[in-house]
Amino acid sequence: MLLTGTVVADASTVIEDGAIVVEDERIAAVGEREDVLDAYPDREVRSYDLLAPGFVGSHVHSVQSLGRGIADDTELLDWLFDHVLPMEASLDGEAMSVAARLGYLEMIESGTTTCVDHLSVHHADRAFDAAVEMGIRGRLGKVLMDKSAPDGLQEDADAALAETERLIERYHGANDGRIRYAVTPRFAVSCTEECLRGARAVADDHDGVRIHTHASENRDEVATVEDETGRRNIHWLDEVGLTGEDVVLAHCIWTDESEREVLAETGTHVTYCPSSNMKLASGIAPVVDYLDRGINVALGNDGPPCNNTLDPLTEMRQASLLQKVEHLDPEATPARTIFEMATVNGARAAGFDRVGKLHEGWRADVVGLTTDETRATPLYDPLSHLVFSAHGDDVRFTMVGGDVLQADGEVVVADADAIRERAREVADGLDVAPDQPGR
């Protein structure tokens, strides 16, 4: 296949009249349109206004998709324990499958081609199966909770880790390596020391398995961990083995100087989730400081109940603007920096090599966008347009590993209307009616 349009190959490279050749799962050539067409005649040609690397959602909750809107205007721990976790506990296997499909559908439609997905305690198989069937690239994991969990979600640590092992054996490397595993403790508040150390041991026992958890998202969370362990959150995670190059920590808002030193020294990845952090009034992550220390910062939407969208383009805009306001500096987190967070930085956190750029030999994860009937006149800078103007509805083409998942605005790997209709039916049967301030 040969794709033409303005190619945003990476944060520094834009080819105004460019083309990409895809062979099998890789990019065979990138260059000026005329040169590429001459070198690769008789190829199927698809044209889009903008071509970009597929975006990486480095912290998402696909299976919370059925809870969008149930817990607005609520503080994090109340949001989690009074609304979202009970909703997760109520999902049976079919509901989990529907929720995951709904989440992956939204990602595919809006340009996310790779995700680091924090599932739930039960029925993780159904989400893994959905990811395989819909073709997304993902680092997924069953959630571990062995203390302070709502009814239906708390497990014995040994049983939870044994189930994790089973899922690793079944799914890690599935779909020709497109699906990989992350051992996924919910967070330190809901996991014993035994569970956290066990998570590290399981990850160490399996080549290429990573760890994905939440950390220091909320001041009450930080205080709870310190009361229980005598240590700040990042120091506690470091002590039990949950830092390092194979660890992705979502949020990391409330960290002190010594904790940031640990993140930098250990090579731990941080995922910045600005929309969620604003909506839950959790705070503003010290992203500029992290970047200055050489910490790899990726970008994530978090979950539909706390965002309430999985649109990566909207998230890029929020990510930059929030840091500019925080630092009163218009030069903070420019478009180039944010674009890297949403592409190559995210791929690095997720542990996928040669993902996040449109370069020869890299994996063919590509999105095509339209600028018709959008905020694209005039369009002086394609990179600026992607970060500050575009939104998920502009995405018309989505490819993962050379496979077309969406073409001309129509998802081709699933019946989108049927997924949404079934999701509405399942959601109507859940006891999750909002009961919140302002309603």
Tab-separated table of C-alpha atoms in Angstrom:
chain	number	residue	atom	x	y	z
A	1	MET	CA	0.000	0.000	0.000
A	2	LEU	CA	1.120	3.552	-0.708
A	3	LEU	CA	-0.194	6.476	1.353
A	4	THR	CA	0.114	10.100	0.227
A	5	GLY	CA	-0.385	13.426	1.982
A	6	THR	CA	1.516	15.797	4.213
A	7	VAL	CA	3.677	13.399	6.237
A	8	VAL	CA	4.489	14.309	9.841
A	9	ALA	CA	7.169	11.649	10.154
A	10	ASP	CA	8.263	12.686	13.642
A	11	ALA	CA	8.371	15.796	15.805
A	12	SER	CA	11.086	17.349	13.626
A	13	THR	CA	10.296	16.076	10.133
A	14	VAL	CA	7.410	17.192	7.929
A	15	ILE	CA	7.197	16.319	4.217
A	16	GLU	CA	4.607	18.653	2.713
A	17	ASP	CA	3.866	16.519	-0.356
A	18	GLY	CA	4.952	13.137	0.874
A	19	ALA	CA	4.276	9.453	0.611
A	20	ILE	CA	4.714	6.277	2.655
A	21	VAL	CA	5.076	2.748	1.330
A	22	VAL	CA	3.887	-0.089	3.561
A	23	GLU	CA	5.052	-3.653	3.026
A	24	ASP	CA	3.781	-6.308	5.415
A	25	GLU	CA	4.008	-4.788	8.918
A	26	ARG	CA	6.787	-2.284	8.178
A	27	ILE	CA	7.320	1.016	6.426
A	28	ALA	CA	9.389	0.337	3.312
A	29	ALA	CA	9.912	3.940	2.209
A	30	VAL	CA	9.116	7.525	3.198
A	31	GLY	CA	9.815	10.535	1.035
A	32	GLU	CA	8.632	13.068	-1.487
A	33	ARG	CA	5.465	11.925	-3.194
A	34	GLU	CA	6.768	12.093	-6.768
A	35	ASP	CA	9.941	10.167	-5.917
A	36	VAL	CA	8.089	7.464	-4.017
A	37	LEU	CA	5.461	7.026	-6.731
A	38	ASP	CA	8.217	6.641	-9.321
A	39	ALA	CA	10.031	4.054	-7.221
A	40	TYR	CA	6.907	2.075	-6.316
A	41	PRO	CA	4.550	2.038	-9.321
A	42	ASP	CA	1.367	-0.024	-9.460
A	43	ARG	CA	0.695	0.197	-5.709
A	44	GLU	CA	-2.723	0.757	-4.194
A	45	VAL	CA	-2.767	4.471	-3.317
A	46	ARG	CA	-4.756	6.064	-0.515
A	47	SER	CA	-4.595	9.816	0.035
A	48	TYR	CA	-5.220	11.804	3.216
A	49	ASP	CA	-4.516	15.420	4.078
A	50	LEU	CA	-2.199	14.577	6.982
A	51	LEU	CA	-0.343	11.358	7.802
A	52	ALA	CA	1.130	10.868	11.261
A	53	PRO	CA	2.415	8.070	13.490
A	54	GLY	CA	-0.344	6.311	15.364
A	55	PHE	CA	-0.742	7.778	18.827
A	56	VAL	CA	0.134	5.905	22.013
A	57	GLY	CA	-2.244	6.032	24.974
A	58	SER	CA	0.216	5.207	27.727
A	59	HIS	CA	-2.367	4.955	30.496
A	60	VAL	CA	-5.954	4.048	29.668
A	61	HIS	CA	-8.814	2.070	31.187
A	62	SER	CA	-10.693	0.565	28.253
A	63	VAL	CA	-13.010	-1.477	30.476
A	64	GLN	CA	-14.273	1.637	32.272
A	65	SER	CA	-15.964	2.730	29.043
A	66	LEU	CA	-19.389	1.701	30.335
A	67	GLY	CA	-18.940	4.144	33.241
A	68	ARG	CA	-18.505	7.336	31.244
A	69	GLY	CA	-20.334	10.122	33.075
A	70	ILE	CA	-21.230	8.211	36.256
A	71	ALA	CA	-18.899	10.051	38.598
A	72	ASP	CA	-18.425	13.641	37.475
A	73	ASP	CA	-17.516	16.389	39.959
A	74	THR	CA	-16.086	13.929	42.477
A	75	GLU	CA	-12.752	13.728	44.317
A	76	LEU	CA	-10.452	10.882	43.288
A	77	LEU	CA	-10.798	8.408	46.149
A	78	ASP	CA	-14.583	8.929	46.383
A	79	TRP	CA	-14.794	8.708	42.588
A	80	LEU	CA	-12.860	5.451	42.668
A	81	PHE	CA	-14.278	3.626	45.685
A	82	ASP	CA	-17.879	4.891	45.621
A	83	HIS	CA	-18.515	4.827	41.887
A	84	VAL	CA	-15.969	3.343	39.510
A	85	LEU	CA	-14.769	0.262	41.365
A	86	PRO	CA	-18.337	-0.849	42.206
A	87	MET	CA	-19.129	-0.431	38.513
A	88	GLU	CA	-16.143	-2.612	37.601
A	89	ALA	CA	-17.216	-5.215	40.172
A	90	SER	CA	-20.655	-5.405	38.564
A	91	LEU	CA	-19.321	-6.355	35.131
A	92	ASP	CA	-19.652	-9.990	34.148
A	93	GLY	CA	-17.626	-11.543	31.340
A	94	GLU	CA	-19.860	-10.323	28.535
A	95	ALA	CA	-20.043	-6.807	29.959
A	96	MET	CA	-16.252	-6.717	30.232
A	97	SER	CA	-15.967	-7.772	26.596
A	98	VAL	CA	-18.435	-5.085	25.523
A	99	ALA	CA	-16.647	-2.433	27.603
A	100	ALA	CA	-13.234	-3.305	26.172
A	101	ARG	CA	-14.536	-3.317	22.604
A	102	LEU	CA	-16.159	0.052	23.142
A	103	GLY	CA	-12.886	1.446	24.454
A	104	TYR	CA	-10.796	0.018	21.626
A	105	LEU	CA	-13.341	1.230	19.080
A	106	GLU	CA	-12.990	4.785	20.358
A	107	MET	CA	-9.201	4.521	20.249
A	108	ILE	CA	-9.168	3.210	16.680
A	109	GLU	CA	-11.595	5.867	15.487
A	110	SER	CA	-9.615	8.712	17.065
A	111	GLY	CA	-6.095	7.590	16.150
A	112	THR	CA	-4.707	5.649	19.106
A	113	THR	CA	-2.899	2.617	17.731
A	114	THR	CA	-1.058	1.515	20.894
A	115	CYS	CA	-2.301	1.518	24.471
A	116	VAL	CA	-1.063	0.656	27.946
A	117	ASP	CA	-4.320	-0.630	29.344
A	118	HIS	CA	-5.154	-1.026	33.037
A	119	LEU	CA	-7.971	-3.601	32.967
A	120	SER	CA	-9.878	-4.893	36.006
A	121	VAL	CA	-9.625	-7.693	38.560
A	122	HIS	CA	-11.922	-10.171	36.809
A	123	HIS	CA	-12.556	-11.300	33.227
A	124	ALA	CA	-9.288	-9.901	31.870
A	125	ASP	CA	-9.352	-12.619	29.202
A	126	ARG	CA	-12.288	-10.896	27.580
A	127	ALA	CA	-10.375	-7.641	27.155
A	128	PHE	CA	-7.313	-9.437	25.799
A	129	ASP	CA	-9.504	-11.277	23.297
A	130	ALA	CA	-11.119	-7.981	22.252
A	131	ALA	CA	-7.724	-6.372	21.712
A	132	VAL	CA	-6.581	-9.273	19.544
A	133	GLU	CA	-9.770	-9.299	17.499
A	134	MET	CA	-9.798	-5.535	16.910
A	135	GLY	CA	-6.116	-5.419	15.996
A	136	ILE	CA	-4.875	-2.715	18.338
A	137	ARG	CA	-1.320	-2.838	19.676
A	138	GLY	CA	-1.393	-3.027	23.445
A	139	ARG	CA	0.331	-3.650	26.741
A	140	LEU	CA	-2.486	-5.011	28.923
A	141	GLY	CA	-2.762	-6.345	32.450
A	142	LYS	CA	-5.197	-7.804	34.947
A	143	VAL	CA	-5.574	-5.600	38.030
A	144	LEU	CA	-4.231	-6.765	41.403
A	145	MET	CA	-6.083	-5.736	44.592
A	146	ASP	CA	-5.583	-7.712	47.796
A	147	LYS	CA	-6.607	-5.136	50.407
A	148	SER	CA	-8.941	-2.179	50.915
A	149	ALA	CA	-10.990	-3.182	47.871
A	150	PRO	CA	-14.766	-3.039	47.425
A	151	ASP	CA	-16.870	-6.183	47.533
A	152	GLY	CA	-16.212	-8.371	44.540
A	153	LEU	CA	-12.760	-7.048	43.716
A	154	GLN	CA	-10.491	-8.086	46.580
A	155	GLU	CA	-8.434	-11.235	45.961
A	156	ASP	CA	-5.883	-13.297	47.778
A	157	ALA	CA	-2.437	-12.184	46.608
A	158	ASP	CA	-1.269	-15.689	45.709
A	159	ALA	CA	-4.417	-16.374	43.696
A	160	ALA	CA	-4.170	-13.028	41.900
A	161	LEU	CA	-0.527	-13.600	41.002
A	162	ALA	CA	-1.272	-17.131	39.828
A	163	GLU	CA	-3.977	-15.759	37.538
A	164	THR	CA	-1.477	-13.192	36.281
A	165	GLU	CA	0.929	-16.000	35.410
A	166	ARG	CA	-1.815	-17.819	33.508
A	167	LEU	CA	-2.673	-14.712	31.506
A	168	ILE	CA	0.988	-14.093	30.698
A	169	GLU	CA	1.368	-17.615	29.372
A	170	ARG	CA	-1.726	-17.243	27.236
A	171	TYR	CA	-1.478	-13.679	25.912
A	172	HIS	CA	2.035	-12.253	26.210
A	173	GLY	CA	3.252	-12.075	22.618
A	174	ALA	CA	-0.182	-12.809	21.122
A	175	ASN	CA	-1.139	-11.601	17.671
A	176	ASP	CA	2.452	-11.800	16.397
A	177	GLY	CA	3.779	-9.793	19.342
A	178	ARG	CA	1.239	-7.010	19.026
A	179	ILE	CA	-0.181	-7.852	22.479
A	180	ARG	CA	2.138	-7.836	25.490
A	181	TYR	CA	1.626	-8.104	29.203
A	182	ALA	CA	2.012	-5.657	32.073
A	183	VAL	CA	1.692	-6.847	35.664
A	184	THR	CA	-0.850	-4.362	36.994
A	185	PRO	CA	-1.256	-3.615	40.720
A	186	ARG	CA	-4.039	-1.025	41.095
A	187	PHE	CA	-1.953	1.163	43.418
A	188	ALA	CA	-0.170	0.953	46.747
A	189	VAL	CA	-3.354	1.775	48.683
A	190	SER	CA	-5.036	-1.453	47.550
A	191	CYS	CA	-2.044	-3.809	47.469
A	192	THR	CA	-0.133	-5.397	50.320
A	193	GLU	CA	3.638	-5.525	50.377
A	194	GLU	CA	3.374	-9.230	49.504
A	195	CYS	CA	1.353	-8.401	46.410
A	196	LEU	CA	3.674	-5.616	45.240
A	197	ARG	CA	6.816	-7.703	45.725
A	198	GLY	CA	5.042	-10.575	44.006
A	199	ALA	CA	4.289	-8.340	41.031
A	200	ARG	CA	7.993	-7.629	40.638
A	201	ALA	CA	8.862	-11.315	40.932
A	202	VAL	CA	6.361	-12.297	38.248
A	203	ALA	CA	7.595	-9.600	35.881
A	204	ASP	CA	11.196	-10.710	36.405
A	205	ASP	CA	10.278	-14.307	35.612
A	206	HIS	CA	8.953	-13.480	32.129
A	207	ASP	CA	10.994	-11.877	29.388
A	208	GLY	CA	9.534	-8.606	28.145
A	209	VAL	CA	6.783	-8.318	30.755
A	210	ARG	CA	6.410	-4.840	32.281
A	211	ILE	CA	4.742	-3.327	35.343
A	212	HIS	CA	2.008	-0.686	35.182
A	213	THR	CA	0.438	1.031	38.178
A	214	HIS	CA	-0.817	4.351	39.538
A	215	ALA	CA	1.346	6.507	41.798
A	216	SER	CA	1.073	9.800	43.662
A	217	GLU	CA	-2.037	10.958	41.834
A	218	ASN	CA	-3.736	12.488	44.860
A	219	ARG	CA	-2.599	14.004	48.139
A	220	ASP	CA	-4.874	11.752	50.199
A	221	GLU	CA	-3.432	8.719	48.431
A	222	VAL	CA	0.107	9.877	49.234
A	223	ALA	CA	-0.825	10.468	52.886
A	224	THR	CA	-2.438	7.029	53.153
A	225	VAL	CA	0.642	5.264	51.811
A	226	GLU	CA	2.915	7.223	54.122
A	227	ASP	CA	0.727	6.449	57.140
A	228	GLU	CA	0.786	2.751	56.321
A	229	THR	CA	4.423	2.343	55.292
A	230	GLY	CA	6.287	5.286	56.783
A	231	ARG	CA	7.509	6.222	53.310
A	232	ARG	CA	6.555	8.548	50.518
A	233	ASN	CA	4.800	6.737	47.683
A	234	ILE	CA	7.674	6.579	45.169
A	235	HIS	CA	10.131	5.524	47.878
A	236	TRP	CA	7.766	2.742	48.917
A	237	LEU	CA	7.341	1.535	45.337
A	238	ASP	CA	11.104	1.655	44.891
A	239	GLU	CA	11.633	-0.410	48.051
A	240	VAL	CA	9.270	-3.167	46.880
A	241	GLY	CA	10.740	-3.213	43.364
A	242	LEU	CA	8.219	-1.187	41.411
A	243	THR	CA	10.581	1.264	39.751
A	244	GLY	CA	12.861	0.776	36.786
A	245	GLU	CA	12.991	0.867	33.004
A	246	ASP	CA	10.226	-1.743	32.809
A	247	VAL	CA	7.823	0.230	35.029
A	248	VAL	CA	5.156	2.696	33.881
A	249	LEU	CA	3.767	4.916	36.657
A	250	ALA	CA	0.618	6.851	35.851
A	251	HIS	CA	0.246	10.440	37.128
A	252	CYS	CA	3.139	11.111	39.586
A	253	ILE	CA	1.735	14.526	40.513
A	254	TRP	CA	2.663	14.766	44.196
A	255	THR	CA	6.355	13.901	44.246
A	256	ASP	CA	9.114	15.611	46.164
A	257	GLU	CA	12.736	16.210	45.167
A	258	SER	CA	14.004	12.904	46.511
A	259	GLU	CA	11.271	10.937	44.741
A	260	ARG	CA	12.044	12.631	41.438
A	261	GLU	CA	15.668	11.661	41.861
A	262	VAL	CA	14.560	8.037	42.240
A	263	LEU	CA	12.435	8.216	39.071
A	264	ALA	CA	15.355	9.642	37.104
A	265	GLU	CA	17.999	7.295	38.520
A	266	THR	CA	15.913	4.172	37.918
A	267	GLY	CA	14.701	5.082	34.419
A	268	THR	CA	11.075	4.737	35.465
A	269	HIS	CA	8.518	5.978	32.918
A	270	VAL	CA	5.857	8.521	33.893
A	271	THR	CA	2.508	8.941	32.144
A	272	TYR	CA	0.993	12.418	32.163
A	273	CYS	CA	-2.843	12.443	32.174
A	274	PRO	CA	-3.790	16.134	32.194
A	275	SER	CA	-7.532	15.942	31.492
A	276	SER	CA	-8.111	13.378	34.228
A	277	ASN	CA	-5.930	15.297	36.657
A	278	MET	CA	-7.892	18.489	36.003
A	279	LYS	CA	-11.326	16.863	36.147
A	280	LEU	CA	-10.615	15.107	39.448
A	281	ALA	CA	-8.828	18.223	40.757
A	282	SER	CA	-5.845	16.037	41.555
A	283	GLY	CA	-3.236	18.627	40.624
A	284	ILE	CA	-0.705	19.346	37.886
A	285	ALA	CA	2.133	16.935	37.226
A	286	PRO	CA	5.629	18.515	37.299
A	287	VAL	CA	6.207	17.543	33.678
A	288	VAL	CA	8.755	20.235	32.837
A	289	ASP	CA	10.892	19.209	35.800
A	290	TYR	CA	10.630	15.537	34.832
A	291	LEU	CA	11.732	16.284	31.294
A	292	ASP	CA	14.625	18.416	32.545
A	293	ARG	CA	15.791	15.420	34.599
A	294	GLY	CA	15.694	13.134	31.569
A	295	ILE	CA	12.659	11.172	32.779
A	296	ASN	CA	10.669	9.679	29.921
A	297	VAL	CA	7.207	11.267	30.031
A	298	ALA	CA	4.430	9.729	27.949
A	299	LEU	CA	0.801	10.811	27.536
A	300	GLY	CA	-2.443	9.073	28.485
A	301	ASN	CA	-6.165	9.800	28.566
A	302	ASP	CA	-6.824	7.683	31.686
A	303	GLY	CA	-10.406	6.372	31.718
A	304	PRO	CA	-13.728	7.458	30.201
A	305	PRO	CA	-15.270	8.216	33.632
A	306	CYS	CA	-12.549	10.756	34.484
A	307	ASN	CA	-11.745	12.395	31.156
A	308	ASN	CA	-14.420	11.722	29.564
A	309	THR	CA	-12.863	10.915	26.184
A	310	LEU	CA	-10.100	8.703	24.799
A	311	ASP	CA	-9.262	11.221	22.052
A	312	PRO	CA	-5.431	11.531	21.911
A	313	LEU	CA	-5.518	14.779	19.949
A	314	THR	CA	-7.611	16.549	22.565
A	315	GLU	CA	-5.239	15.225	25.208
A	316	MET	CA	-2.202	16.699	23.456
A	317	ARG	CA	-3.779	20.148	23.469
A	318	GLN	CA	-4.679	19.904	27.158
A	319	ALA	CA	-1.217	18.604	27.995
A	320	SER	CA	0.542	21.624	26.568
A	321	LEU	CA	-1.856	24.336	27.706
A	322	LEU	CA	-1.931	23.150	31.315
A	323	GLN	CA	1.853	23.330	31.634
A	324	LYS	CA	1.939	26.797	30.078
A	325	VAL	CA	-0.537	28.032	32.665
A	326	GLU	CA	1.292	26.273	35.509
A	327	HIS	CA	4.608	27.895	34.593
A	328	LEU	CA	3.231	31.159	33.184
A	329	ASP	CA	5.515	30.432	30.256
A	330	PRO	CA	4.226	30.207	26.670
A	331	GLU	CA	7.374	28.302	25.708
A	332	ALA	CA	6.683	25.466	28.157
A	333	THR	CA	5.908	22.102	26.526
A	334	PRO	CA	5.825	23.220	22.876
A	335	ALA	CA	4.063	21.201	20.191
A	336	ARG	CA	7.181	19.176	19.407
A	337	THR	CA	7.585	18.035	23.014
A	338	ILE	CA	3.930	17.074	23.376
A	339	PHE	CA	3.907	15.216	20.058
A	340	GLU	CA	6.861	13.129	21.226
A	341	MET	CA	5.040	12.306	24.468
A	342	ALA	CA	2.069	11.048	22.464
A	343	THR	CA	4.127	8.983	20.018
A	344	VAL	CA	7.703	7.830	20.478
A	345	ASN	CA	7.875	8.484	24.250
A	346	GLY	CA	4.725	6.452	24.698
A	347	ALA	CA	6.086	3.603	22.610
A	348	ARG	CA	9.236	3.590	24.722
A	349	ALA	CA	7.168	3.413	27.924
A	350	ALA	CA	5.044	0.625	26.475
A	351	GLY	CA	8.147	-1.302	25.460
A	352	PHE	CA	7.500	-1.467	21.707
A	353	ASP	CA	10.539	-0.875	19.523
A	354	ARG	CA	10.359	1.041	16.227
A	355	VAL	CA	6.931	2.445	17.041
A	356	GLY	CA	6.059	6.137	17.113
A	357	LYS	CA	7.743	7.493	13.983
A	358	LEU	CA	7.093	7.167	10.255
A	359	HIS	CA	10.580	6.048	9.280
A	360	GLU	CA	11.824	3.377	6.938
A	361	GLY	CA	11.985	0.040	8.742
A	362	TRP	CA	9.667	1.150	11.538
A	363	ARG	CA	6.353	-0.544	12.231
A	364	ALA	CA	3.529	0.666	10.019
A	365	ASP	CA	1.318	2.247	12.684
A	366	VAL	CA	-0.140	5.169	10.725
A	367	VAL	CA	-3.097	7.505	11.014
A	368	GLY	CA	-4.541	9.674	8.276
A	369	LEU	CA	-6.496	12.832	9.007
A	370	THR	CA	-8.714	15.133	7.022
A	371	THR	CA	-8.503	18.908	7.188
A	372	ASP	CA	-11.779	19.408	5.309
A	373	GLU	CA	-14.477	21.108	7.355
A	374	THR	CA	-12.129	21.357	10.348
A	375	ARG	CA	-10.187	24.160	12.005
A	376	ALA	CA	-7.458	23.989	9.381
A	377	THR	CA	-7.626	27.273	7.474
A	378	PRO	CA	-4.994	28.517	7.281
A	379	LEU	CA	-2.731	25.572	8.117
A	380	TYR	CA	0.746	27.044	8.497
A	381	ASP	CA	2.269	24.258	10.576
A	382	PRO	CA	1.027	20.636	10.419
A	383	LEU	CA	2.617	19.779	13.763
A	384	SER	CA	0.914	22.711	15.458
A	385	HIS	CA	-2.358	21.693	13.847
A	386	LEU	CA	-2.109	18.166	15.225
A	387	VAL	CA	-1.350	19.308	18.768
A	388	PHE	CA	-3.535	22.402	19.092
A	389	SER	CA	-6.330	22.237	16.503
A	390	ALA	CA	-7.137	18.700	15.409
A	391	HIS	CA	-9.462	16.331	17.212
A	392	GLY	CA	-10.297	12.651	17.021
A	393	ASP	CA	-13.160	13.082	14.573
A	394	ASP	CA	-10.612	14.245	11.990
A	395	VAL	CA	-8.999	10.780	11.911
A	396	ARG	CA	-10.182	8.908	8.817
A	397	PHE	CA	-7.579	6.155	8.513
A	398	THR	CA	-5.975	3.932	11.141
A	399	MET	CA	-3.346	1.276	10.456
A	400	VAL	CA	-1.547	-0.965	12.942
A	401	GLY	CA	1.357	-3.121	11.815
A	402	GLY	CA	0.318	-2.759	8.189
A	403	ASP	CA	-3.267	-3.839	8.892
A	404	VAL	CA	-6.009	-1.341	8.088
A	405	LEU	CA	-8.361	-0.973	11.061
A	406	GLN	CA	-10.223	2.102	9.789
A	407	ALA	CA	-10.521	3.361	6.221
A	408	ASP	CA	-12.240	6.545	5.071
A	409	GLY	CA	-13.817	6.970	8.482
A	410	GLU	CA	-15.281	3.463	8.701
A	411	VAL	CA	-13.892	0.884	11.130
A	412	VAL	CA	-13.354	-2.302	9.124
A	413	VAL	CA	-12.370	-4.740	11.895
A	414	ALA	CA	-15.651	-4.569	13.803
A	415	ASP	CA	-19.259	-3.459	13.484
A	416	ALA	CA	-19.090	-0.097	15.240
A	417	ASP	CA	-22.861	0.396	15.343
A	418	ALA	CA	-23.387	-3.046	16.857
A	419	ILE	CA	-20.731	-2.423	19.531
A	420	ARG	CA	-22.339	0.858	20.543
A	421	GLU	CA	-25.848	-0.585	20.562
A	422	ARG	CA	-24.791	-3.512	22.747
A	423	ALA	CA	-22.885	-1.145	25.041
A	424	ARG	CA	-26.039	0.913	25.544
A	425	GLU	CA	-28.006	-2.217	26.369
A	426	VAL	CA	-25.430	-3.445	28.884
A	427	ALA	CA	-25.018	-0.014	30.462
A	428	ASP	CA	-28.795	0.278	30.937
A	429	GLY	CA	-28.636	-2.862	33.068
A	430	LEU	CA	-25.923	-1.599	35.396
A	431	ASP	CA	-26.770	-0.021	38.735
A	432	VAL	CA	-24.518	2.987	38.260
A	433	ALA	CA	-26.903	5.938	38.197
A	434	PRO	CA	-25.050	9.158	39.035
A	435	ASP	CA	-25.631	10.575	42.498
A	436	GLN	CA	-23.286	13.515	42.666
A	437	PRO	CA	-23.039	17.208	43.490
A	438	GLY	CA	-24.604	19.454	40.882
A	439	ARG	CA	-27.005	16.804	39.537
